[in-house]
Coordinates of C-alpha atoms and ligand atoms in Angstrom, one line a residue:
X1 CA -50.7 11.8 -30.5
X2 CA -49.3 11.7 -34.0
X3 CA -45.6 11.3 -34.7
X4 CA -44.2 14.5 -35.2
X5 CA -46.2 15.9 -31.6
X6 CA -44.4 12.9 -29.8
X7 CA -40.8 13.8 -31.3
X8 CA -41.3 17.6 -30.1
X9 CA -42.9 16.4 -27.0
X10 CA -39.9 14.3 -26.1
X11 CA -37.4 17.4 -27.7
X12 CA -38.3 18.9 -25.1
X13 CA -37.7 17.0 -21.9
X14 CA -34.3 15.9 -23.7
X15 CA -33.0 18.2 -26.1
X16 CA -33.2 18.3 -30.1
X17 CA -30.0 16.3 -29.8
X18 CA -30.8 13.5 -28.2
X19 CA -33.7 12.3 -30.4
X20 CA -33.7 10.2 -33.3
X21 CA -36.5 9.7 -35.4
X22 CA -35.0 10.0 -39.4
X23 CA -35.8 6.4 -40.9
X24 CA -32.4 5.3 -41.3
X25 CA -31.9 6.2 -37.5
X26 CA -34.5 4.0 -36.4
X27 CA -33.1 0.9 -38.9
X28 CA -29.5 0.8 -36.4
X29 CA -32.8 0.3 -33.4
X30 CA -34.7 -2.1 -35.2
X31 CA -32.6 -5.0 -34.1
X32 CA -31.2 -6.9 -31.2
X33 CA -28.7 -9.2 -31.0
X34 CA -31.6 -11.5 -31.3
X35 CA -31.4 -12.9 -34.8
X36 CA -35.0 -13.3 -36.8
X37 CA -35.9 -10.4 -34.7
X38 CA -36.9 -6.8 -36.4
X39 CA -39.1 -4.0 -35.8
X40 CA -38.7 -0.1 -36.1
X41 CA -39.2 2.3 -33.0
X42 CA -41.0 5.3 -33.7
X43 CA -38.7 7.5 -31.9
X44 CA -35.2 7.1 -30.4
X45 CA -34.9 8.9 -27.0
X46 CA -31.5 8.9 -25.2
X47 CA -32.5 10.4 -21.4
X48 CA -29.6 11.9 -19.3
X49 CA -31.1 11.9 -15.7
X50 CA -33.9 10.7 -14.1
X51 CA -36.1 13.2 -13.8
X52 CA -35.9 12.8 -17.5
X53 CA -37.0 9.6 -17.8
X54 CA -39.8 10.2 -15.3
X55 CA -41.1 13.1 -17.9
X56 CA -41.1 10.3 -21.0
X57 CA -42.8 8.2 -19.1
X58 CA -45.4 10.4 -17.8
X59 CA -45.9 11.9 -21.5
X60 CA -46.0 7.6 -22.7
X61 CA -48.4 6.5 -19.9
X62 CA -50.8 9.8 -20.3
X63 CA -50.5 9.3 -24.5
X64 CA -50.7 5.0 -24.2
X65 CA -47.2 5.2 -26.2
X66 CA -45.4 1.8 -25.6
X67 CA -41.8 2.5 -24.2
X68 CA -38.5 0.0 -24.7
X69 CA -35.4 0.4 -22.5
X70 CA -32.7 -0.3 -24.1
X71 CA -28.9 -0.7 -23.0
X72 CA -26.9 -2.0 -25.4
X73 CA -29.0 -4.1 -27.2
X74 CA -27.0 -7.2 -26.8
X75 CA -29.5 -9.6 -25.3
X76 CA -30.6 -12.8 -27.1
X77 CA -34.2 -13.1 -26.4
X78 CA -35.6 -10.0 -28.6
X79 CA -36.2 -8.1 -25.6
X80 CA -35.7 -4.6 -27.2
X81 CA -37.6 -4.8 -30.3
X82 CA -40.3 -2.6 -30.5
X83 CA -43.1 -4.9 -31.9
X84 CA -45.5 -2.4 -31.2
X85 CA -43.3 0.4 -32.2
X86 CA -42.7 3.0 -29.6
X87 CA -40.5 5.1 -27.5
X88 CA -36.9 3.5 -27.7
X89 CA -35.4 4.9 -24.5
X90 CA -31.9 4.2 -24.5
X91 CA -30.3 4.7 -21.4
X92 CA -26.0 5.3 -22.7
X93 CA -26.4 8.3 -21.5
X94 CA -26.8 7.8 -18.1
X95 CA -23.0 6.5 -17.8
X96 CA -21.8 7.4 -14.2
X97 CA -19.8 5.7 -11.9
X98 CA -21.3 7.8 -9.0
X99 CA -19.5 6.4 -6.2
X100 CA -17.0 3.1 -4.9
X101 CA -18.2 2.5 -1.4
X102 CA -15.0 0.4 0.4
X103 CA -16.2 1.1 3.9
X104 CA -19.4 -0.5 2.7
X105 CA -18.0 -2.8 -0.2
X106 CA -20.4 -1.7 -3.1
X107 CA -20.5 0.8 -6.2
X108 CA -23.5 2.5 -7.2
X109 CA -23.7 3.1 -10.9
X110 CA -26.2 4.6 -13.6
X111 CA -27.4 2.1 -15.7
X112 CA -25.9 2.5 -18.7
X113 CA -22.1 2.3 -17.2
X114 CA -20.6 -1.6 -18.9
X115 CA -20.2 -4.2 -17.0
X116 CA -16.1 -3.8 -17.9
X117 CA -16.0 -0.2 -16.9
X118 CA -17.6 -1.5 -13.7
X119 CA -14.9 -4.7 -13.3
X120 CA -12.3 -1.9 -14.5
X121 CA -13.0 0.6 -12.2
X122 CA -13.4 -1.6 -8.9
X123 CA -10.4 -3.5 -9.6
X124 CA -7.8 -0.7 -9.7
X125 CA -9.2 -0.1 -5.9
X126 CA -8.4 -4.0 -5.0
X127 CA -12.0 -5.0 -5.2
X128 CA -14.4 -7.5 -7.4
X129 CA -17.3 -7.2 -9.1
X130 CA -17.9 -10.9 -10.6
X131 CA -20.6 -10.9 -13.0
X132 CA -19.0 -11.5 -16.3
X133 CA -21.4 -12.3 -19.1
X134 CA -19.3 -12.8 -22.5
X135 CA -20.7 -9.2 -23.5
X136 CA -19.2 -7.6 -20.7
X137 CA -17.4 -5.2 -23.0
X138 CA -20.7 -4.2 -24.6
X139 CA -23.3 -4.8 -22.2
X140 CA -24.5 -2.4 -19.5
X141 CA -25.1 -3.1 -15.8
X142 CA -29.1 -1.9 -16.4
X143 CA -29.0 -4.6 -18.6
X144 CA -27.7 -6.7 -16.7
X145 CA -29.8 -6.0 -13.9
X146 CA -33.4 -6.3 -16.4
X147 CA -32.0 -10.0 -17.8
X148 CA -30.3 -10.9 -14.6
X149 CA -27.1 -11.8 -16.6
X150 CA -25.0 -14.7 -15.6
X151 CA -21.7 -15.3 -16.7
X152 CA -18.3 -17.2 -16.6
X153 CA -17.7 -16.6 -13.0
X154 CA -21.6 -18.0 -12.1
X155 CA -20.2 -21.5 -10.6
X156 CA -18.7 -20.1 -7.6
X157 CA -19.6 -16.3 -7.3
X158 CA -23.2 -16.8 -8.6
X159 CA -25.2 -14.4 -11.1
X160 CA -26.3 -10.6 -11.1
X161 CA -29.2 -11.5 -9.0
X162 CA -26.5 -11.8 -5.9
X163 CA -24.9 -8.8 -6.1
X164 CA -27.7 -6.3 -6.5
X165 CA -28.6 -4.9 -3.3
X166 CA -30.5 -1.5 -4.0
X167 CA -32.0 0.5 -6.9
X168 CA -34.1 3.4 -8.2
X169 CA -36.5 2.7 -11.3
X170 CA -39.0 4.9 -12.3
X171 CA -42.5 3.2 -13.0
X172 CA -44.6 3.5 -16.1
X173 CA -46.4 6.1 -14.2
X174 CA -43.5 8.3 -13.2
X175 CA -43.3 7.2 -9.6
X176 CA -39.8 7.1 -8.4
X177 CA -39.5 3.6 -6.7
X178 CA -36.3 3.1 -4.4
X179 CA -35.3 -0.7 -3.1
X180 CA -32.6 -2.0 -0.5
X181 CA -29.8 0.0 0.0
X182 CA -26.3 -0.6 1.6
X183 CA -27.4 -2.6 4.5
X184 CA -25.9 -6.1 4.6
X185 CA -29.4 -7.0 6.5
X186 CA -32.4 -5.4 5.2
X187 CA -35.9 -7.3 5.6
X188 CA -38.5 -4.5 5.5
X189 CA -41.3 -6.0 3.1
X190 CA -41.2 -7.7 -0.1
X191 CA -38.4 -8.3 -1.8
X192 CA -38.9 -5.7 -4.7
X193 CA -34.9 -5.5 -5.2
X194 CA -34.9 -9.4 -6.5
X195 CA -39.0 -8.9 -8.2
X196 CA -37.1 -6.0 -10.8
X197 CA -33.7 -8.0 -11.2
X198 CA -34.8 -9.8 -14.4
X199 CA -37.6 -8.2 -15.1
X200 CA -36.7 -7.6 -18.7
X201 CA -37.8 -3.8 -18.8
X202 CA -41.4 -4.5 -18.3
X203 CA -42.2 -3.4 -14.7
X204 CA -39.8 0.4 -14.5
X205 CA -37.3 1.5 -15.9
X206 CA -34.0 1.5 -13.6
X207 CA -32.3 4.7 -13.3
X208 CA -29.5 3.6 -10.6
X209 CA -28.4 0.4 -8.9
X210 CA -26.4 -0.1 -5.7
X211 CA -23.9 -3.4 -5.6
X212 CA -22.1 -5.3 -3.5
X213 CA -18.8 -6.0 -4.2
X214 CA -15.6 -8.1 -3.0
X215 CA -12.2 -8.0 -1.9
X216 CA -10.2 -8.9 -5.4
X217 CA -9.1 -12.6 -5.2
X218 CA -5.2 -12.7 -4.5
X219 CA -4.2 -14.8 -7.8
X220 CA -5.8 -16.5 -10.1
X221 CA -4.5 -19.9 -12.3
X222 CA -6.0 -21.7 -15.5
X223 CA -5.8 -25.2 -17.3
X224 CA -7.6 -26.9 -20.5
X225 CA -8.3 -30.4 -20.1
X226 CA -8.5 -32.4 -23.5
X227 CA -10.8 -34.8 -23.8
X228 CA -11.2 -37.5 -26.9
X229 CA -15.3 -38.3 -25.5
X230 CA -17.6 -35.7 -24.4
X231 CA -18.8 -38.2 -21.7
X232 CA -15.7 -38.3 -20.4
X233 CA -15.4 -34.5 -19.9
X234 CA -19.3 -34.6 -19.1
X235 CA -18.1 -37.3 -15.8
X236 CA -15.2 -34.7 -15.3
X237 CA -17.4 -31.9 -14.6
X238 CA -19.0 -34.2 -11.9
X239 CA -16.2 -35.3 -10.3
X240 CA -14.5 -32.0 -10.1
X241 CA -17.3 -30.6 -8.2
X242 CA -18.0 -33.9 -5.7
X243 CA -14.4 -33.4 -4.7
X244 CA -15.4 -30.2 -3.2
X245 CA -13.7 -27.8 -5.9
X246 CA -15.8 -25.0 -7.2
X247 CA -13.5 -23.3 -9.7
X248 CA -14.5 -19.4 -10.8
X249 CA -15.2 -21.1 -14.1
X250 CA -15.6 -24.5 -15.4
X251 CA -16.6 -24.1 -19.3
X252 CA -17.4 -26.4 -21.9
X253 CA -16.6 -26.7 -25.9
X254 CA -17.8 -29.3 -27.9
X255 CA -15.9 -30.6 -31.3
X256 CA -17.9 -28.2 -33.6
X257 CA -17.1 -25.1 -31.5
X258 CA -13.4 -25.8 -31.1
X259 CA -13.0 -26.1 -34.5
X260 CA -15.1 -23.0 -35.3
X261 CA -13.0 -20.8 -32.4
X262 CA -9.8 -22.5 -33.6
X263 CA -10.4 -20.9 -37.4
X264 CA -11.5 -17.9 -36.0
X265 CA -8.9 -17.3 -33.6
X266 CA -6.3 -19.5 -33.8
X267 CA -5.2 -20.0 -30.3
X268 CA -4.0 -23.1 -30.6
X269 CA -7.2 -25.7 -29.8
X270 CA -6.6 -29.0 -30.6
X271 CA -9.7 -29.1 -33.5
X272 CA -9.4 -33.5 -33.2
X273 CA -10.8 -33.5 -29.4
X274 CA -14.5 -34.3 -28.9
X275 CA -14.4 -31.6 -25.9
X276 CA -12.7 -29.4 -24.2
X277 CA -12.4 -28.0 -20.3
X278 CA -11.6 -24.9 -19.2
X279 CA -10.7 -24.7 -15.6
X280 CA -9.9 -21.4 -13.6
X281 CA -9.6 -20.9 -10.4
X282 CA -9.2 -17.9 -7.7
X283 CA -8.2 -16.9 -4.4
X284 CA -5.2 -17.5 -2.4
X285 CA -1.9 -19.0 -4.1
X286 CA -1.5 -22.0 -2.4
X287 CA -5.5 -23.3 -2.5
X288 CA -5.1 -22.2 -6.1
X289 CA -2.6 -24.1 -7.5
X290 CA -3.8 -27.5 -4.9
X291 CA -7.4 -26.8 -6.5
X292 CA -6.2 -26.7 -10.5
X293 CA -3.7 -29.6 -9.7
X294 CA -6.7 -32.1 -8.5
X295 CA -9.1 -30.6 -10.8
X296 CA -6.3 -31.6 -13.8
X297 CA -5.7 -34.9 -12.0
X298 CA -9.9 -35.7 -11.6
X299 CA -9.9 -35.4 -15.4
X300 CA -6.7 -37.3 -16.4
X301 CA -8.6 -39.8 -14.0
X302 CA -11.8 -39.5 -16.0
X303 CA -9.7 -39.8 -19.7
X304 CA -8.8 -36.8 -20.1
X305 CA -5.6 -37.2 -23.4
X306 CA -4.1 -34.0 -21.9
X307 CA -4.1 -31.5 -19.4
X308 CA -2.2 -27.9 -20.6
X309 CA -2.0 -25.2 -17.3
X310 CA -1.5 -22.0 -17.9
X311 CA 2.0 -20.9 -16.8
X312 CA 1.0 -17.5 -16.2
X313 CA -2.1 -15.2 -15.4
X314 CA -1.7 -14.0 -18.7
X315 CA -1.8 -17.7 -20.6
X316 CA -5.1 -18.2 -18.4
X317 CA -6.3 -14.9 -19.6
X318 CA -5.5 -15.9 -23.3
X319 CA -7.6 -19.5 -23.1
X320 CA -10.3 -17.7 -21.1
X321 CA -10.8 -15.3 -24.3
X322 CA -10.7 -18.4 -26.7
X323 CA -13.5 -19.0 -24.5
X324 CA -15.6 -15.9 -24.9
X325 CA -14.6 -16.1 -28.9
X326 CA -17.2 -18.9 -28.8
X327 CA -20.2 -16.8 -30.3
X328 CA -18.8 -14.3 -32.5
X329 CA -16.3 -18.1 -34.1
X330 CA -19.9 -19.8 -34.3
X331 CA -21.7 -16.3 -35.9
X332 CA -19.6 -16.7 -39.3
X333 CA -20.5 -19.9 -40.2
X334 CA -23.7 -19.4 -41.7
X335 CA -25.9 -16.1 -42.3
X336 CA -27.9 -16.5 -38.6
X337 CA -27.0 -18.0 -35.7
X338 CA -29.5 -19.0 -33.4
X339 CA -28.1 -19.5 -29.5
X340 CA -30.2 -20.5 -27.1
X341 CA -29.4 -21.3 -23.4
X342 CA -31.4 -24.8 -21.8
X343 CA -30.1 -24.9 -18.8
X344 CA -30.0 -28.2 -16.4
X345 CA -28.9 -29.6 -12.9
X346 CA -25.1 -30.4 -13.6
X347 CA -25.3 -34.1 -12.8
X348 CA -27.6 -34.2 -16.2
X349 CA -25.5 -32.5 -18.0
X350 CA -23.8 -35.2 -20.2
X351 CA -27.4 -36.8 -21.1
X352 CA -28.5 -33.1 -22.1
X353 CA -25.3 -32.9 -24.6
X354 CA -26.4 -36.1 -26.1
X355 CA -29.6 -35.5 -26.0
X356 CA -28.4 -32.6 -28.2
X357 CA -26.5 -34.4 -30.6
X358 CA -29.1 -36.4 -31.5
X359 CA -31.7 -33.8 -32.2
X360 CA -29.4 -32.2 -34.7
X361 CA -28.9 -35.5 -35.9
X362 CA -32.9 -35.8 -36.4
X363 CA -33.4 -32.5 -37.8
X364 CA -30.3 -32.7 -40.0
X365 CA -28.9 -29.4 -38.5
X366 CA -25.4 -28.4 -37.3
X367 CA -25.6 -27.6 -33.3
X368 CA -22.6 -27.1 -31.7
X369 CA -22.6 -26.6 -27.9
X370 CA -20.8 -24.7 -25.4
X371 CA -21.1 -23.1 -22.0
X372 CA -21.0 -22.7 -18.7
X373 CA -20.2 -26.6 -17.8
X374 CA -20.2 -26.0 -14.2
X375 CA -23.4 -24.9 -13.6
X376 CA -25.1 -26.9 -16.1
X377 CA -26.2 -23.8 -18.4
X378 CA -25.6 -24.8 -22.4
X379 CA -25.4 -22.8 -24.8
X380 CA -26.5 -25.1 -27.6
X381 CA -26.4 -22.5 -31.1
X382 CA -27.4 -23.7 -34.6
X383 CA -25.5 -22.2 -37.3
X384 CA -28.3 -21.3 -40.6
X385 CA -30.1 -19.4 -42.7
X386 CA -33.3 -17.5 -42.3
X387 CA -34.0 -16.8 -45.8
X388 CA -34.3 -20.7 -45.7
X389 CA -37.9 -20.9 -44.7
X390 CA -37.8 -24.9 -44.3
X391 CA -34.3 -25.2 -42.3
X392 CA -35.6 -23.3 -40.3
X393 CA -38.9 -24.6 -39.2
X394 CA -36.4 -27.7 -38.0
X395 CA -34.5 -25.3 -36.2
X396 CA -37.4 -24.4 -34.0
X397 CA -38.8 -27.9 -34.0
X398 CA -35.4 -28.9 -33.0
X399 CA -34.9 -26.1 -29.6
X400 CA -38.4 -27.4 -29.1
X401 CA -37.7 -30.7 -28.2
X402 CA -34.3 -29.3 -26.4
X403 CA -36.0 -26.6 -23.7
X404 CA -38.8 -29.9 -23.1
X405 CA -36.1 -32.3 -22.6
X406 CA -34.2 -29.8 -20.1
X407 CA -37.5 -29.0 -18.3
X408 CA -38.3 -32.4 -18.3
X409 CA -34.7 -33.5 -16.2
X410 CA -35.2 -30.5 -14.2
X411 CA -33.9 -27.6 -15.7
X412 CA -35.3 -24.9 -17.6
X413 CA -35.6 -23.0 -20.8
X414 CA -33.5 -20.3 -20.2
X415 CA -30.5 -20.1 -17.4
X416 CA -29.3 -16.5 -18.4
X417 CA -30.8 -15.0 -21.4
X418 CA -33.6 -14.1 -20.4
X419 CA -37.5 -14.9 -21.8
X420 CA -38.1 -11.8 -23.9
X421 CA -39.9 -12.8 -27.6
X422 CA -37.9 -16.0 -28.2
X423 CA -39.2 -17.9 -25.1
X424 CA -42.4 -17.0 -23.9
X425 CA -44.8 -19.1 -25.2
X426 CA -42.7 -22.0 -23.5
X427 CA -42.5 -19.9 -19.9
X428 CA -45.4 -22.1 -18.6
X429 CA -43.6 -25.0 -19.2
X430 CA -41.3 -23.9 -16.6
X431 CA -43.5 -21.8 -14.3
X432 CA -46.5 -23.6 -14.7
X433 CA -50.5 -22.1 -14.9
X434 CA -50.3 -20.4 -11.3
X435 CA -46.9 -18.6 -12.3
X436 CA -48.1 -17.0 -15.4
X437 CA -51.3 -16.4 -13.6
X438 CA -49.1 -14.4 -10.6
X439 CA -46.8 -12.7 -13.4
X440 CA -49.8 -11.4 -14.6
X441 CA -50.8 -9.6 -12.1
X442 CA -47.6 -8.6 -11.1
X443 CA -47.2 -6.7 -14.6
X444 CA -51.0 -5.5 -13.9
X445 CA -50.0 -4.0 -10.7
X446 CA -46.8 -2.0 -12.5
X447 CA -47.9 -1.3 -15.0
X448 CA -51.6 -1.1 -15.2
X449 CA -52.0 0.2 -19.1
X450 CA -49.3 -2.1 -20.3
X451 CA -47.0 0.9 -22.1
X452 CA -43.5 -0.5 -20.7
X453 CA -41.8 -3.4 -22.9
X454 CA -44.9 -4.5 -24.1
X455 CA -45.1 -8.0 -25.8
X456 CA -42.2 -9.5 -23.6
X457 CA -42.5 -12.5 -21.2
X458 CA -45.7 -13.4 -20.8
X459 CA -46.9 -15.8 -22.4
X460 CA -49.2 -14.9 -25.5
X461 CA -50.0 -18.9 -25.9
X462 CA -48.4 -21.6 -24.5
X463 CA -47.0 -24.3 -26.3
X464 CA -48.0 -28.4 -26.0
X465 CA -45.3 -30.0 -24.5
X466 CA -43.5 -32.5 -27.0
X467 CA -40.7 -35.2 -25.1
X468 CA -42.6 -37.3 -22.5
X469 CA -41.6 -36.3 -19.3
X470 CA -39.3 -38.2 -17.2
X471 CA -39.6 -38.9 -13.6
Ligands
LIG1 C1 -21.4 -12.3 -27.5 C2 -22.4 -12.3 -26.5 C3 -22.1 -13.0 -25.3 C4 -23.1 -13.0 -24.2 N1 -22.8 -13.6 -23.1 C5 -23.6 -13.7 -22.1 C6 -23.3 -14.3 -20.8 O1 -22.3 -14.9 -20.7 N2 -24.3 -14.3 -19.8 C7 -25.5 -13.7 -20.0 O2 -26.3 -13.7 -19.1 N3 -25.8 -13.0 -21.1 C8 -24.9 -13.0 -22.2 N4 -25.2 -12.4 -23.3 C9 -26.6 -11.7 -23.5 C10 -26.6 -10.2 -23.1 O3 -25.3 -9.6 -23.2 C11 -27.1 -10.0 -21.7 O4 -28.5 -10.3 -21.6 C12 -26.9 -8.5 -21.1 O5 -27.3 -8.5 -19.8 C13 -27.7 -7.5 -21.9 O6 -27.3 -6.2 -21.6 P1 -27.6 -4.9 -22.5 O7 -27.0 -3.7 -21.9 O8 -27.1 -5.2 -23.9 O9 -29.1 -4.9 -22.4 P2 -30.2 -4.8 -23.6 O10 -30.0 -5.9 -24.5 O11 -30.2 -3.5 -24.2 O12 -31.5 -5.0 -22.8 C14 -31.8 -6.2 -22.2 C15 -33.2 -6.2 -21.5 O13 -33.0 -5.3 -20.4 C16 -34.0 -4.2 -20.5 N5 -33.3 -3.0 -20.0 C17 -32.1 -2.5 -20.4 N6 -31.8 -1.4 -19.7 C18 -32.8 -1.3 -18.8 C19 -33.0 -0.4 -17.7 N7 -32.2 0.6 -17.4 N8 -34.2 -0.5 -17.0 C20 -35.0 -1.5 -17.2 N9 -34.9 -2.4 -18.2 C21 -33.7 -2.3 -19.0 C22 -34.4 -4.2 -22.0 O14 -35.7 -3.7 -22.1 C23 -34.3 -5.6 -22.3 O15 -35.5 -6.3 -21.9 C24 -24.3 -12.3 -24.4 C25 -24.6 -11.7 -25.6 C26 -23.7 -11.7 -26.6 C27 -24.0 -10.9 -27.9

């Protein structure tokens, strides 16, 4: 089917409106928030209902057209560039709340509602929806749902993954495909709600999801503990946790991150500290306030210089965004900004920040590290330069050596971003041989032709391990 068939073809189902296809269009598609990452669609396609995206993909599957959902484009593992070019089928549209469930305690949502409008909407009733990746202001909930998005609240009220409970995704082939539901109990076959939560867009395309949510935590209190050795704060972490305090979030900053959100923001970080802790905790008053007074006492214990807590909700709220300023601080320092997310048991978590250290060290690179302390997912991100060609080859030689020495202490390559482009030749590393050989067939058994996100996860070669494994 040439181009111009395919952009009447699709005019059709949609409307003239809600098709792109002018070059500069298809530039502003060409890109993630992947950086290094760029490739053009052939068509932009912006559905409004299902039954709409089941005609696209009928037309894809009976034309072999490769098809990219897209949310808001704000992953980090290229997972909506169209290498192959494509159908990008961008699912803003579809941007209803349809309905707040309190009887039942969930929301069911189109795809491409945020994950703040979600939060937003809940909230005002006195309920919780906790996932809160960094992007929630951006970032949809069908995204969300595709990367299985984590976030600051993961410690104690876990990741996307435990709060899906039904959807409806149409399959490459146009079959409408409806998991779980509202039922708190629900064991009727496989488990296809938790196979298509970070599934990355390459099994179907979700077209509504169904979540669970929770009564809104009465208060909530936050502190920042200062630390003059990132051991120390590493041993902190630790300690906070064996005395049987899971805080909502527990995040860490290294040096070169507090002084890159401290010029950025300037919310008053103290740029000399080798680390910082961010403590916040939820729920009722009193086991609040008991819970951020140990927690600042375990890290004066553990040498912590200083201990600041909030005196309000709305100082806690202020060092939580200094928080979430992490990225965007670390983005201006250099032209690209590579991020990555190794992610280990939480007891290795002060070995992986050394470990880290010393590889930019090695590779004579700046990495600075932050992230989500308390459940051992860094975020270790290397301000540079792709138009450097040699800087960079360290970069990759240098995340390298970081995903094998957080597979090798028991972690894994990727905690929250996803696998997409930017990981998969070191998913086997992780999964071993019999995984990729079951994700094979998994994808073979969706999506038989191989028109939906094609390119993304699998593995295309796998990579020699480097670090000799430990234990
Ligand atoms: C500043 C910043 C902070 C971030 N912080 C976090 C964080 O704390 N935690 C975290 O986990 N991530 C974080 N991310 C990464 C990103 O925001 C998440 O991966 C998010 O879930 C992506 O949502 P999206 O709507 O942008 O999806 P997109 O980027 O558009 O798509 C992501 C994947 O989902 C697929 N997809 C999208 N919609 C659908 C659908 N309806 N059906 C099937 N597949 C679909 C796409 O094909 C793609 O593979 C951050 C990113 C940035 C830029």
């Amino acid at each position: 089917m040439g181009d111009a068939a395919l952009i009447q073809a699709l005019q059709r189902i949609v409307g003239e409106q809600h098709v792109l296809h002018a070059p500069a269009d298809l530039a502003a598609y060409a890109v993630d928030a992947t950086p290094l990452l760029r490739s053009l669609p052939t068509v932009v396609v912006f559905p409004g209902s299902r039954d709409e995206v089941k005609a696209i993909l009928e037309l894809a599957s009976e034309k072999r057209i490769p098809v990219i959902p897209r949310g808001a484009a704000s992953n980090l593992s290229g997972g909506t560039i169209a290498i192959e070019g494509g159908i990008m089928l961008n699912m803003n549209r579809m941007n209803r709340i349809i309905e707040v469930d309190a009887a039942n305690l969930t929301a069911t949502v189109q795809p491409g509602v945020t994950t703040a409008q979600l939060a937003r909407e809940v909230e005002a009733r006195g309920l919780f929806y906790p996932p809160d990746p960094g992007s929630q202001v951006i970032s949809t909930i069908g995204g969300n749902v595709a990367e299985n998005a984590g976030g600051l609240r993961g410690l104690k009220y876990g990741v996307t993954r435990d709060y899906v409970m039904g959807l409806e995704a149409v399959l490459p082939n146009g079959a409408i495909l409806r998991t779980g539901g509202k039922n708190a109990k629900d064991v009727a076959g496989y488990d296809l709600t938790r196979l298509l939560v970070g599934s990355e867009g390459t099994l179907a395309v979700i077209t509504e999801i169904t979540v669970k949510l929770l009564p809104k935590p009465e208060t909530k209190r936050a502190a920042l503990a200062i630390f003059d050795r990132l051991e120390d704060a590493g041993r902190a972490v630790a300690r906070i946790i064996e005395n049987k305090i899971i805080p909502c979030t527990l995040e860490i900053m290294d040096k070169g991150t507090i002084k890159a959100v401290e010029d950025f923001a300037h919310v008053g970080l103290p740029t000399d500290a080798a680390a910082v802790l961010f403590i916040e905790q939820d729920g009722p008053r009193a086991v609040v306030d008991a819970d951020i007074e140990l927690a600042g006492r375990l890290c004066r214990e553990e040498g912590a210089r200083d201990v600041k807590v909030a005196a309000t909700v709305e100082e806690g709220t202020k060092l939580a965004e200094a928080r979430r300023f992490a990225l965007p601080a670390l983005a201006r320092l250099r032209p690209t900004c590579v991020l990555e997310d190794a992610t280990v048991p939480r007891s290795h978590l002060a070995e992986m920040i050394r470990f880290i250290e010393a590889t930019a060290r090695k590779y004579n690179l700046l990495i600075c590290t932050f992230g989500h302390a308390g459940d051992g997912n860094l975020h270790p991100t290397c301000p540079c330069d792709e138009r450097d060609h040699e800087e960079l080859e360290r970069v990759e030689k240098a995340f390298a050596e970081i995903f094998d020495k957080a597979v090798s202490l028991g972690g894994t390559i990727t905690g929250e971003h996803g696998v997409g482009i930017a990981k998969q030749d070191y998913l086997e590393w992780k999964i071993g041989e019999a995984g990729v050989a079951v994700s094979k067939g998994i994808k073979a058994v969706f999506d038989p032709l191989g028109i939906l996100n094609p390119g993304k996860v699998l593995p295309k070669a796998t990579r020699k391990r480097l670090v000799v494994r430990q234990g």
